[in-house]
Coordinates of C-alpha atoms and ligand atoms in Angstrom, one line a residue:
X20 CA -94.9 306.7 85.6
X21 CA -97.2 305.9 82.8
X22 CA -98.7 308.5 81.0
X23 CA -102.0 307.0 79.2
X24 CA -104.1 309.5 76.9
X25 CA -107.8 308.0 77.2
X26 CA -109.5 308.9 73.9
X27 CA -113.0 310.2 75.4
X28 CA -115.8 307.8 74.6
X29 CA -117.8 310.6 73.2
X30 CA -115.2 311.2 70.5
X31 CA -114.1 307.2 70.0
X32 CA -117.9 307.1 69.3
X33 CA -118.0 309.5 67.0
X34 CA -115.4 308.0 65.0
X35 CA -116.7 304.4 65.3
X36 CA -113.5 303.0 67.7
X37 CA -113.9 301.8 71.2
X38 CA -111.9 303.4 73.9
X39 CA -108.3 303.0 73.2
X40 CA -105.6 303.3 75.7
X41 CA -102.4 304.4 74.3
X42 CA -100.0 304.5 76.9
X43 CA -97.4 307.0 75.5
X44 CA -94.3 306.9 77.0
X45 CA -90.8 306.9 75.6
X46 CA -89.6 303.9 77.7
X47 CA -91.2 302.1 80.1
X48 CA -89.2 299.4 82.8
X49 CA -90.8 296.4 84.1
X50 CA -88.9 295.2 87.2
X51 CA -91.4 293.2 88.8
X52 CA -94.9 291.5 88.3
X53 CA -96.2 294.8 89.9
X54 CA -94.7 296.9 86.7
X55 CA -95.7 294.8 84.0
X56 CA -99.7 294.4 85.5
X57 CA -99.7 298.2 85.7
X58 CA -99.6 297.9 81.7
X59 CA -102.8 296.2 81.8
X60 CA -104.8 299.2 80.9
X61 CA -102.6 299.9 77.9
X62 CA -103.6 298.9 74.3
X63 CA -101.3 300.1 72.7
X64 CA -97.7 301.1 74.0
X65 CA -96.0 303.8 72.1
X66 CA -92.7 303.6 72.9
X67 CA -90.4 301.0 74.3
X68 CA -90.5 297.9 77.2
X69 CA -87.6 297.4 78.7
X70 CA -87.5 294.7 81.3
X71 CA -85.0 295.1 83.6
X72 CA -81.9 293.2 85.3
X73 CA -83.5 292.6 88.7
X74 CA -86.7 291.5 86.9
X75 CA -87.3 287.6 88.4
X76 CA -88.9 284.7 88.0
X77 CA -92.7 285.0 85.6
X78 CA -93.0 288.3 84.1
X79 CA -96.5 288.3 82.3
X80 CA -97.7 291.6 79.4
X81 CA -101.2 291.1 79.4
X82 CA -103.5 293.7 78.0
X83 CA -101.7 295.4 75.9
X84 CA -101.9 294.7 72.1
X85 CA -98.8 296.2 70.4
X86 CA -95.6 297.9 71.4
X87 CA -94.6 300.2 68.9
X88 CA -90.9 300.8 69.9
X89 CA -88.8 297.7 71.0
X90 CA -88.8 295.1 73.5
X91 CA -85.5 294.5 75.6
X92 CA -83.7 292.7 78.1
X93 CA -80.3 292.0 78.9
X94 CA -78.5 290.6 81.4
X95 CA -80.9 289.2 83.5
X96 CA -80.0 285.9 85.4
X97 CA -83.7 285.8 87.2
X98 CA -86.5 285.8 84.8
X99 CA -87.3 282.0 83.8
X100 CA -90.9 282.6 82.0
X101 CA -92.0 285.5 79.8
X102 CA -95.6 285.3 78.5
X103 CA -98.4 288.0 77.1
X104 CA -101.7 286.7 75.8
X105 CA -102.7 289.9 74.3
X106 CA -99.5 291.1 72.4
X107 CA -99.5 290.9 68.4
X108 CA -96.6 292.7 67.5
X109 CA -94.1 294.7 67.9
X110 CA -93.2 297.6 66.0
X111 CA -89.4 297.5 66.5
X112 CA -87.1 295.1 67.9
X113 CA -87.7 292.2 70.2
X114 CA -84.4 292.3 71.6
X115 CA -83.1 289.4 74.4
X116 CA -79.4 289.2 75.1
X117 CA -77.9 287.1 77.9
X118 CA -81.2 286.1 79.7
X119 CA -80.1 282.7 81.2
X120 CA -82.8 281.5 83.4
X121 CA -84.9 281.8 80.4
X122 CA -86.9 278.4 79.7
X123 CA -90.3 279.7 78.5
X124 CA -91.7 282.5 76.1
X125 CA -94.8 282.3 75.9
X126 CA -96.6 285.0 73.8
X127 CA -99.4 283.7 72.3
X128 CA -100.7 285.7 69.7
X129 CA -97.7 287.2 68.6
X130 CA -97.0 287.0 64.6
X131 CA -95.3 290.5 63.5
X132 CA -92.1 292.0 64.3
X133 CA -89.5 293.8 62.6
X134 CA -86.3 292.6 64.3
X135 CA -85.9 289.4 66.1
X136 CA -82.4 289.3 68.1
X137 CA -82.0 286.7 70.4
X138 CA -78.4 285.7 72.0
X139 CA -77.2 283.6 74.5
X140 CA -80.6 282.3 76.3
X141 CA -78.8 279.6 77.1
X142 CA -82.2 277.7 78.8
X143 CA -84.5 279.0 76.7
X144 CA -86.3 275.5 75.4
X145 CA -90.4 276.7 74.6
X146 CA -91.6 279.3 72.6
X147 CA -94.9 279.5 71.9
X148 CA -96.1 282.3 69.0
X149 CA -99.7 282.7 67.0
X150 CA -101.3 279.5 66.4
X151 CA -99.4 280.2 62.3
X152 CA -96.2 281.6 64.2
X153 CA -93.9 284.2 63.7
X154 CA -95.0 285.2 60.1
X155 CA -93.6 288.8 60.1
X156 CA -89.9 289.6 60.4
X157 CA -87.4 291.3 58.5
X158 CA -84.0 290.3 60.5
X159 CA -84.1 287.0 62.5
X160 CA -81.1 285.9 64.6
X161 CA -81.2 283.2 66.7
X162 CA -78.1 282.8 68.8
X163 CA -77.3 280.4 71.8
X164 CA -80.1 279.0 72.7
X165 CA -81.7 275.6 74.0
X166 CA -84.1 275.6 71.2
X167 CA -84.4 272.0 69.5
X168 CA -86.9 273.3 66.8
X169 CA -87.8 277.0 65.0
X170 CA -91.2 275.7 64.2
X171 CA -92.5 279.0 65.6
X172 CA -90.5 280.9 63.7
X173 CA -92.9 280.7 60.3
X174 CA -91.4 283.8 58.5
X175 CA -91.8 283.0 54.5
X176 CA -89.6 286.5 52.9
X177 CA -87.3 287.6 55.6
X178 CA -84.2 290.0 54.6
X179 CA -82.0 288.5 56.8
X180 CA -81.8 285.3 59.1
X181 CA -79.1 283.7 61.5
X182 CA -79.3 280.9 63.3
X183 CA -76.2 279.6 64.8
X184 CA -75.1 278.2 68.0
X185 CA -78.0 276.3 68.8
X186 CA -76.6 273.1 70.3
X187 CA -79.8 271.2 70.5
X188 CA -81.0 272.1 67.0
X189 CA -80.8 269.0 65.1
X190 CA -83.8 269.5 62.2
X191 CA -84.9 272.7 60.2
X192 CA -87.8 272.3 58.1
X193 CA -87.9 276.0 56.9
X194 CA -90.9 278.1 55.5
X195 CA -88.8 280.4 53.3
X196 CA -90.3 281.4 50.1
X197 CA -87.4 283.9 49.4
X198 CA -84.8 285.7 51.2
X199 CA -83.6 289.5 50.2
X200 CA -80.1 289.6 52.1
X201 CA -78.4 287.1 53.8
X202 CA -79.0 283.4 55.5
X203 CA -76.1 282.4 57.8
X204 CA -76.2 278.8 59.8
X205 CA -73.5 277.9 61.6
X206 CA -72.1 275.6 64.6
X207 CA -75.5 274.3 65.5
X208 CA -76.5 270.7 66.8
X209 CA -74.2 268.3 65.5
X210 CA -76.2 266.2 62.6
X211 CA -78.1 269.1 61.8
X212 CA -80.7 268.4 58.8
X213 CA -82.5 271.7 57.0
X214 CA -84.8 271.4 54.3
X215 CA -85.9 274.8 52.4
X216 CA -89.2 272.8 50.3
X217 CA -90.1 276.7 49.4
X218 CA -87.6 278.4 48.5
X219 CA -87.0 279.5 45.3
X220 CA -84.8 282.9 45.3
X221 CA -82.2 284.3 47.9
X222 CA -79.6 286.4 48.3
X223 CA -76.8 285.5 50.3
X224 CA -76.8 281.7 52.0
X225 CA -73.4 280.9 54.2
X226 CA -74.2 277.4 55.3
X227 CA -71.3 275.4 58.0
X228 CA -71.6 272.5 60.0
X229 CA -75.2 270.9 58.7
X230 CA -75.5 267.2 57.7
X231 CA -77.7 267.9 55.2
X232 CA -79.6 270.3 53.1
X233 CA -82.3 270.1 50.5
X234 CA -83.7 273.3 47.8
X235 CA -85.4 271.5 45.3
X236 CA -87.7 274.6 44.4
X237 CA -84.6 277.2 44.4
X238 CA -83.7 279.0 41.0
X239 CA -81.1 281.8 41.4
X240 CA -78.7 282.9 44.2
X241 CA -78.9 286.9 43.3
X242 CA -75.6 287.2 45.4
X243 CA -73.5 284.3 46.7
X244 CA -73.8 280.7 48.1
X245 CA -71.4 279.6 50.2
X246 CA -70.8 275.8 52.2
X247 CA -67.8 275.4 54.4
X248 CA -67.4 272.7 56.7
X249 CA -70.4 270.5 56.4
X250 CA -70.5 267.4 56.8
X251 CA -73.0 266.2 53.8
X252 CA -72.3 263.7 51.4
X253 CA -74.2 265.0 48.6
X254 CA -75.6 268.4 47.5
X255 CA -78.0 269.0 45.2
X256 CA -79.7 272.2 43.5
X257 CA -81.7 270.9 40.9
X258 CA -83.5 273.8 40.2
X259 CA -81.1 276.4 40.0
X260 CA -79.8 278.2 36.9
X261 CA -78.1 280.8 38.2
X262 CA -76.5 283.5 40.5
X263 CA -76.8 287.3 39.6
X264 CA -74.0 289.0 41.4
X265 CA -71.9 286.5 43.3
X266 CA -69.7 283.2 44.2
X267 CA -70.4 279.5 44.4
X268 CA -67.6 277.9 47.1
X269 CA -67.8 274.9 48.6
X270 CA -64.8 274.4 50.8
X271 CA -63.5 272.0 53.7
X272 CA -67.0 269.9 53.2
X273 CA -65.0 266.4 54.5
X274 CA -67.6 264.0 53.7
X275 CA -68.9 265.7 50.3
X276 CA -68.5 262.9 47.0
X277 CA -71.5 264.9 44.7
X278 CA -72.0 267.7 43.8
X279 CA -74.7 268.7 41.1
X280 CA -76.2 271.5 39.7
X281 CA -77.9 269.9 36.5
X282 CA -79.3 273.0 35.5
X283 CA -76.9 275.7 36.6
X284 CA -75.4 278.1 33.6
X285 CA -74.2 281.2 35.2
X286 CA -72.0 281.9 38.0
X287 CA -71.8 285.9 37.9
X288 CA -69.0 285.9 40.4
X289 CA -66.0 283.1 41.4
X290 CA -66.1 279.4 41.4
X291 CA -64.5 277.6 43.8
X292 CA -64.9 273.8 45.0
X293 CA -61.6 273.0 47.5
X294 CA -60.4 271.0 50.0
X295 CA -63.5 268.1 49.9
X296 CA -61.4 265.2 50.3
X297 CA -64.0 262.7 49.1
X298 CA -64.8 264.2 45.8
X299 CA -63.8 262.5 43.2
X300 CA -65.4 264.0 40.3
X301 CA -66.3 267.6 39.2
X302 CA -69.2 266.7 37.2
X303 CA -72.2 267.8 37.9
X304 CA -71.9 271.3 36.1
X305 CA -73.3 269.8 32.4
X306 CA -75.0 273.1 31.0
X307 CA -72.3 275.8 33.1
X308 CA -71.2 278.3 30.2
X309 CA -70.3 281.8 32.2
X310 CA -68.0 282.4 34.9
X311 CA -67.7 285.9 35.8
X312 CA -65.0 285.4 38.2
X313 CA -62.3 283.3 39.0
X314 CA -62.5 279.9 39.0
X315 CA -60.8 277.6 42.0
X316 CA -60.9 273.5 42.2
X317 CA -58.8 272.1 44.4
X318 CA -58.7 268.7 46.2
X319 CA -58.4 264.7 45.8
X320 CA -60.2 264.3 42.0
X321 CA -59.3 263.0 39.1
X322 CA -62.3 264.5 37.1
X323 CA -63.4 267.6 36.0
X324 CA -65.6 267.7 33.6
X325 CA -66.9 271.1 32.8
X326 CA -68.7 270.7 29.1
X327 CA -70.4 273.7 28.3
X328 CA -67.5 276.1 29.9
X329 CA -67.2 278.7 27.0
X330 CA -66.5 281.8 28.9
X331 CA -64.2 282.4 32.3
X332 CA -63.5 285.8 32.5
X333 CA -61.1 285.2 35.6
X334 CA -58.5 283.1 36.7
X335 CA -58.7 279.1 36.3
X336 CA -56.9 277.4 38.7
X337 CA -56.7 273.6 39.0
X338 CA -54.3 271.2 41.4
X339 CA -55.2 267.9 42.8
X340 CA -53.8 265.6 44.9
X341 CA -54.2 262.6 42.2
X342 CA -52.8 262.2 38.9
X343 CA -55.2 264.8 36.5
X344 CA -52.5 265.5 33.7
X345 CA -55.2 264.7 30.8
X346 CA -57.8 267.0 33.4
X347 CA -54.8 270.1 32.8
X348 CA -54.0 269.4 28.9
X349 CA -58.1 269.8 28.4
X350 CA -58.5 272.8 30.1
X351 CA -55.4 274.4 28.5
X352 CA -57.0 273.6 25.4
X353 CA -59.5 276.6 26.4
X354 CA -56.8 278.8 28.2
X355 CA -55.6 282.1 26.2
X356 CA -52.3 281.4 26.3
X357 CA -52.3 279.1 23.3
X358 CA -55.5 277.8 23.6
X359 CA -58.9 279.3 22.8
X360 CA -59.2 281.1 24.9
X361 CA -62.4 280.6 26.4
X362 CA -60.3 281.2 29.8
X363 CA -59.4 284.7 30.0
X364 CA -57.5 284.7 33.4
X365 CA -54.4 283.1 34.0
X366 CA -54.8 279.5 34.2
X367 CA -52.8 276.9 36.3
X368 CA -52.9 272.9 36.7
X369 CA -51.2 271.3 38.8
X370 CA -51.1 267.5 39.6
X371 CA -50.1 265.0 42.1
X372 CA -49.8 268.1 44.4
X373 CA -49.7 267.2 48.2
X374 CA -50.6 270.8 48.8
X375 CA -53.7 270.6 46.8
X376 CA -56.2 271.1 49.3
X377 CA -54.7 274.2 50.7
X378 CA -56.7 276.9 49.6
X379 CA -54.3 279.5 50.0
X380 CA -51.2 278.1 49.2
X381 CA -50.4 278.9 45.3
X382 CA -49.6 275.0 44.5
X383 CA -46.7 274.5 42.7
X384 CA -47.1 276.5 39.9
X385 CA -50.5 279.1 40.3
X386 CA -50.9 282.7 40.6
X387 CA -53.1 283.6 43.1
X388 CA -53.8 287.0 41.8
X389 CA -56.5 285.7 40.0
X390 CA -58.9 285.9 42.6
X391 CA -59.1 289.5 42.6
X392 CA -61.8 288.7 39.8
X393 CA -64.0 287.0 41.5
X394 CA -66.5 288.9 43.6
X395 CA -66.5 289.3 47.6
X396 CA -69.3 289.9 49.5
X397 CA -69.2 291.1 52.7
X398 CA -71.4 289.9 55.9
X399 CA -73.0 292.0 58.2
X400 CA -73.3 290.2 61.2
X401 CA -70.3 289.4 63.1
X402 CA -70.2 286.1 64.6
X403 CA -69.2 284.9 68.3
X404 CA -67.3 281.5 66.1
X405 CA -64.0 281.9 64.5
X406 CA -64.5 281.3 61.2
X407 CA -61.5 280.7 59.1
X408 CA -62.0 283.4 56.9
X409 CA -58.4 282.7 55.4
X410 CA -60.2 279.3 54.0
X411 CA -61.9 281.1 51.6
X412 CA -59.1 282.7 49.3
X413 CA -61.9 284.6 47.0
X414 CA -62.9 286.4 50.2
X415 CA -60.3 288.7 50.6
X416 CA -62.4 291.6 51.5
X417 CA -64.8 289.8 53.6
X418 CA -65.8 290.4 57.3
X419 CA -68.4 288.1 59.2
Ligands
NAG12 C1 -86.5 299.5 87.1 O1 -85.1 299.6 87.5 C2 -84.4 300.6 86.7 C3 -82.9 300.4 87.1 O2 -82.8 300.1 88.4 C4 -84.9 302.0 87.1 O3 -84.2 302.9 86.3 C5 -86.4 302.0 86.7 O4 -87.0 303.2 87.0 C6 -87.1 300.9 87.4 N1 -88.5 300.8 86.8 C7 -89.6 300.8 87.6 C8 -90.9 300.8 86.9 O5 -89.5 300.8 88.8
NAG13 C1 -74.7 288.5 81.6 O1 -75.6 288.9 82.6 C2 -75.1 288.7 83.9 C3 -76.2 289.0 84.9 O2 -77.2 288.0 84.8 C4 -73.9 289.6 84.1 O3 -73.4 289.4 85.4 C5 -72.9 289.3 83.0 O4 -71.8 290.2 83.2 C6 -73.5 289.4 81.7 N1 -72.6 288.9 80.7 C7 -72.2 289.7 79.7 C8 -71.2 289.1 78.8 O5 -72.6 290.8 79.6
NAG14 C1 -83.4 287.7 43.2 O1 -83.7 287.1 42.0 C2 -85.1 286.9 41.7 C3 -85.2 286.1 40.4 O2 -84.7 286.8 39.4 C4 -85.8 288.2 41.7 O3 -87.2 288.0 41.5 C5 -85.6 288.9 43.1 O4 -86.1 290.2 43.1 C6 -84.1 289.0 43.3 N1 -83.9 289.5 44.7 C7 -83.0 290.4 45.0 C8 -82.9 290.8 46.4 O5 -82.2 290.9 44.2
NAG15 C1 -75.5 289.8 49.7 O1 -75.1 290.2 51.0 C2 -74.3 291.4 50.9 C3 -73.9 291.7 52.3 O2 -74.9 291.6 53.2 C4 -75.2 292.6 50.4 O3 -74.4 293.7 50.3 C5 -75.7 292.2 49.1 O4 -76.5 293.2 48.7 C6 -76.4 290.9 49.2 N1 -76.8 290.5 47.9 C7 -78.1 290.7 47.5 C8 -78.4 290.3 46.0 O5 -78.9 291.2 48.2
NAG16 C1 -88.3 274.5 38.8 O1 -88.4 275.8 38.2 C2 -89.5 275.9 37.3 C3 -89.4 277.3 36.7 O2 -88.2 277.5 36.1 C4 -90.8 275.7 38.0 O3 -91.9 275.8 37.1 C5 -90.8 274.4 38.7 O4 -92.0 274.2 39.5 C6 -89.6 274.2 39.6 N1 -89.5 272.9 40.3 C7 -89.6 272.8 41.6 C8 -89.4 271.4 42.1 O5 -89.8 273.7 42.3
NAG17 C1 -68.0 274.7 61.7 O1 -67.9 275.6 60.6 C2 -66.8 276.6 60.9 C3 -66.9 277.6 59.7 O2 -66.8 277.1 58.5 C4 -65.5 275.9 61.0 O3 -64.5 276.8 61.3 C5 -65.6 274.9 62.1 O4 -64.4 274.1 62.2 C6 -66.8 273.9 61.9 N1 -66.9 273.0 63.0 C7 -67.1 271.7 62.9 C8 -67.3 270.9 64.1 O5 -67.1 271.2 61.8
NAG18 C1 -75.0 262.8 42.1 O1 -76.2 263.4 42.4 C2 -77.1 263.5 41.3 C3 -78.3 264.3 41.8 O2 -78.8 263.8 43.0 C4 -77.5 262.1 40.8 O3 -78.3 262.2 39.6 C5 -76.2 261.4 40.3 O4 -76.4 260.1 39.9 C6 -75.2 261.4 41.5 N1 -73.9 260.9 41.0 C7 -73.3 259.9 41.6 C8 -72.0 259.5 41.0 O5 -73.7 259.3 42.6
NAG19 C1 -56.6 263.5 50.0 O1 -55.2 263.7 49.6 C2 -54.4 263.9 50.7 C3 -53.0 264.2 50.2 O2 -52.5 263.2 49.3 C4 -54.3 262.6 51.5 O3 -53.6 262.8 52.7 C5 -55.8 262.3 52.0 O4 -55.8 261.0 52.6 C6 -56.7 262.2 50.8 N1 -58.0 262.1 51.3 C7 -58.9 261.2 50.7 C8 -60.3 261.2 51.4 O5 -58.6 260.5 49.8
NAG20 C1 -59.5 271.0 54.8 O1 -60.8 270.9 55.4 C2 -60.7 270.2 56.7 C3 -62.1 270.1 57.2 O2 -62.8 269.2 56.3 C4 -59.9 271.1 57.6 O3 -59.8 270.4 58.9 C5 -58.5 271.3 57.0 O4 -57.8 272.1 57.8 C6 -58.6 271.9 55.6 N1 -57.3 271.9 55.0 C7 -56.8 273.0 54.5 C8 -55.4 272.8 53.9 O5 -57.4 274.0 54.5

């Protein structure tokens, strides 16, 4: 049962609103057309919607204009269209797990919410928001879905996004501005492209599996970046001068030959470019002074070239596949064993190493224990792909 409270008109005229319906329940189900329609009335719903599992075919919330609490459904197999004209927002979270009839979500003049969690809506192919989108969300995730674009999905300075799984997602052309947590994509439409024009600052970004990926406007990583398995050829950050707090890693990027950071002078946490087979030359570092942690490059190269390098408070570690014995006598040349010292971990070269794109394995002559300087950041969501944390030997603490 709904329990409205009808502010009397005398009073919502004395203090200049028009009748409001606020229908203040703790939880209110929608099972059928019937349920949802007996909502009309309501303007604003205190408390929270949950649609249930028998819930079928179109379920439409027209009338009201927020819901304070959440709105949920989960394992539903029947409902293929959602749709409210009227809703703007939603004070909590906008919850939809395992909804796979799902096509359509229509709501129309929706823009705010706080949390956006959405997993395995297999179907789900149309959303429609406000005419300027989703602008208002603190955590996004997008997981599983049949979505082929996230142009709805307008937010400029969430705190944390994930998009992953989305087999027909094949272009990104994101709005972020800035991002205060965490940006995970992973395992979504093979060939994916993602362009962030607008951002400028983030926190965290764990990036697998994309084809390619622009930041022209971004400046500082406050905690890590991190690329594993792309398939790019080149990456880019023009912009960028720095991180605050964590790592740089690209790792097991097959089709990566350049990598530049023109501007880049601080890594606050660990270093580590391995396993890209196609990289030739580390190169495109000119103006990087400070390492705070340890520092990994492993692979195929015959160039490093680190210029500016004055002060690696970690481990260096260096093996390649090729021939980099002049790449080894430079860097010792820095080491603090008999060098000076600029390097104040244990450093390690190693050439012609057939193991040298094994990121775990100590080479033939490094110490691993290195990487305990380096910083490791741990991610809050837990994802439904096995990622091979083990890749990433700087991450020893982490769990995704
Ligand atoms: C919807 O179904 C659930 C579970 O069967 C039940 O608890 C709830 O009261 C129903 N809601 C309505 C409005 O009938
Ligand atoms: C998903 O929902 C269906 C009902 O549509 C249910 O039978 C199934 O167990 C749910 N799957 C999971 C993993 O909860
Ligand atoms: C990230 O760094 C930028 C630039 O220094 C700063 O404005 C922003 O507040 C930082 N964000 C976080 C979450 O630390
Ligand atoms: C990076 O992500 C981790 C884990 O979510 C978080 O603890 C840390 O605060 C983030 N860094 C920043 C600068 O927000
Ligand atoms: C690069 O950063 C500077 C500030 O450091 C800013 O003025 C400039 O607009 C940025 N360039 C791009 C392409 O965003
Ligand atoms: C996608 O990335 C994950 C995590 O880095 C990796 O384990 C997986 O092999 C990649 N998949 C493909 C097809 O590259
Ligand atoms: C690598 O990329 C940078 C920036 O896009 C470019 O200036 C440079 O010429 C490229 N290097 C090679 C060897 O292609
Ligand atoms: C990288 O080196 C390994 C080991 O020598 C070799 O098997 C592989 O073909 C090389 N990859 C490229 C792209 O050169
Ligand atoms: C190197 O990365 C490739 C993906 O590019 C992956 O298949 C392979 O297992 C990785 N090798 C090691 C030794 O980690």
């Amino acid at each position: 049962m709904l329990t409205k409270t009808i502010l009397p008109a005398i009073v919502a005229f004395h203090i200049g609103l028009s009748a409001a319906d606020v229908c203040s329940d703790d939880e209110v189900s929608i099972n059928s057309s019937a349920d949802a329609e007996a909502l009309s009335s309501c303007d604003t719903i205190e408390g929270t919607v949950t649609i249930g599992t028998q819930a079928s075919g179109e379920i439409s919330i027209d009338g009201p204009d927020s819901i304070d609490g959440d709105l949920i459904c989960e394992d539903n197999g029947a409902l293929t269209t959602l749709s409210s004209s009227s809703l703007t927002s939603i004070g909590g979270s906008f919850t939809m797990r395992n909804v796979t009839a799902l096509t359509t979500l229509t709501m129309s003049k929706l823009s705010s919410v706080t949390t956006l969690d959405w997993q395995t809506l297999a179907r789900l192919e149309t959303v429609t928001f406000a005419d300027e989108g989703l602008t208002e969300a603190d955590t996004i995730r997008i997981s599983d879905t049949f979505l082929s674009t996230l142009n709805a999905f307008s937010v400029t300075s969430p705190k944390k996004m994930e998009i992953d799984n989305n087999r027909r997602l094949t272009e990104w052309d994101s709005g972020l501005e800035t991002l205060s947590d965490e940006l995970v994509i992973t395992a979504n439409g093979f060939g994916l492209q993602v362009s962030f024009p607008d951002l400028v600052w983030i926190a965290n970004m764990t990036i697998s599996n994309v084809s390619d990926i622009t930041v022209p406007s971004l400046e500082v990583v406050n905690g890590s970046m991190r690329f594993d398995s792309n398939f790019f050829t080149d990456f880019s950050a023009p912009n960028m001068t720095n991180t605050q707090d964590g790592d740089i890693s690209f790792t097991g990027n097959s089709g990566l030959a350049n990598v530049s950071f023109p501007l880049l002078t601080t890594v606050a946490g660990g270093f580590t470019i391995a396993n890209n087979t196609k990289l030739e030359a580390i190169d495109g570092f000119p103006e990087l002074k400070t390492i705070g942690g340890a520092v990994k490059l492993r692979g195929n190269f015959t160039t490093v070239e680190l210029p500016s390098v004055n002060d690696v408070k970690g481990a260096f570690d260096i093996s390649s596949t090729s021939n980099i014995d002049d790449v080894c006598s430079e860097f010792e040349d820095l080491s603090s064993s008999g060098g000076s010292g600029k390097i104040q971990g244990t450093f390690t070269c190693s050439s012609n190493n057939e193991n040298a794109n094994d990121v775990n394995s100590d080479g033939s002559s490094s110490g691993g224990d290195g990487d305990d300087e380096s910083s490791s950041v741990v991610f809050g969501f837990s994802l439904p792909v096995a990622f091979s944390i083990a890749a990433l030997g700087c991450l020893a603490q982490a769990v995704m």
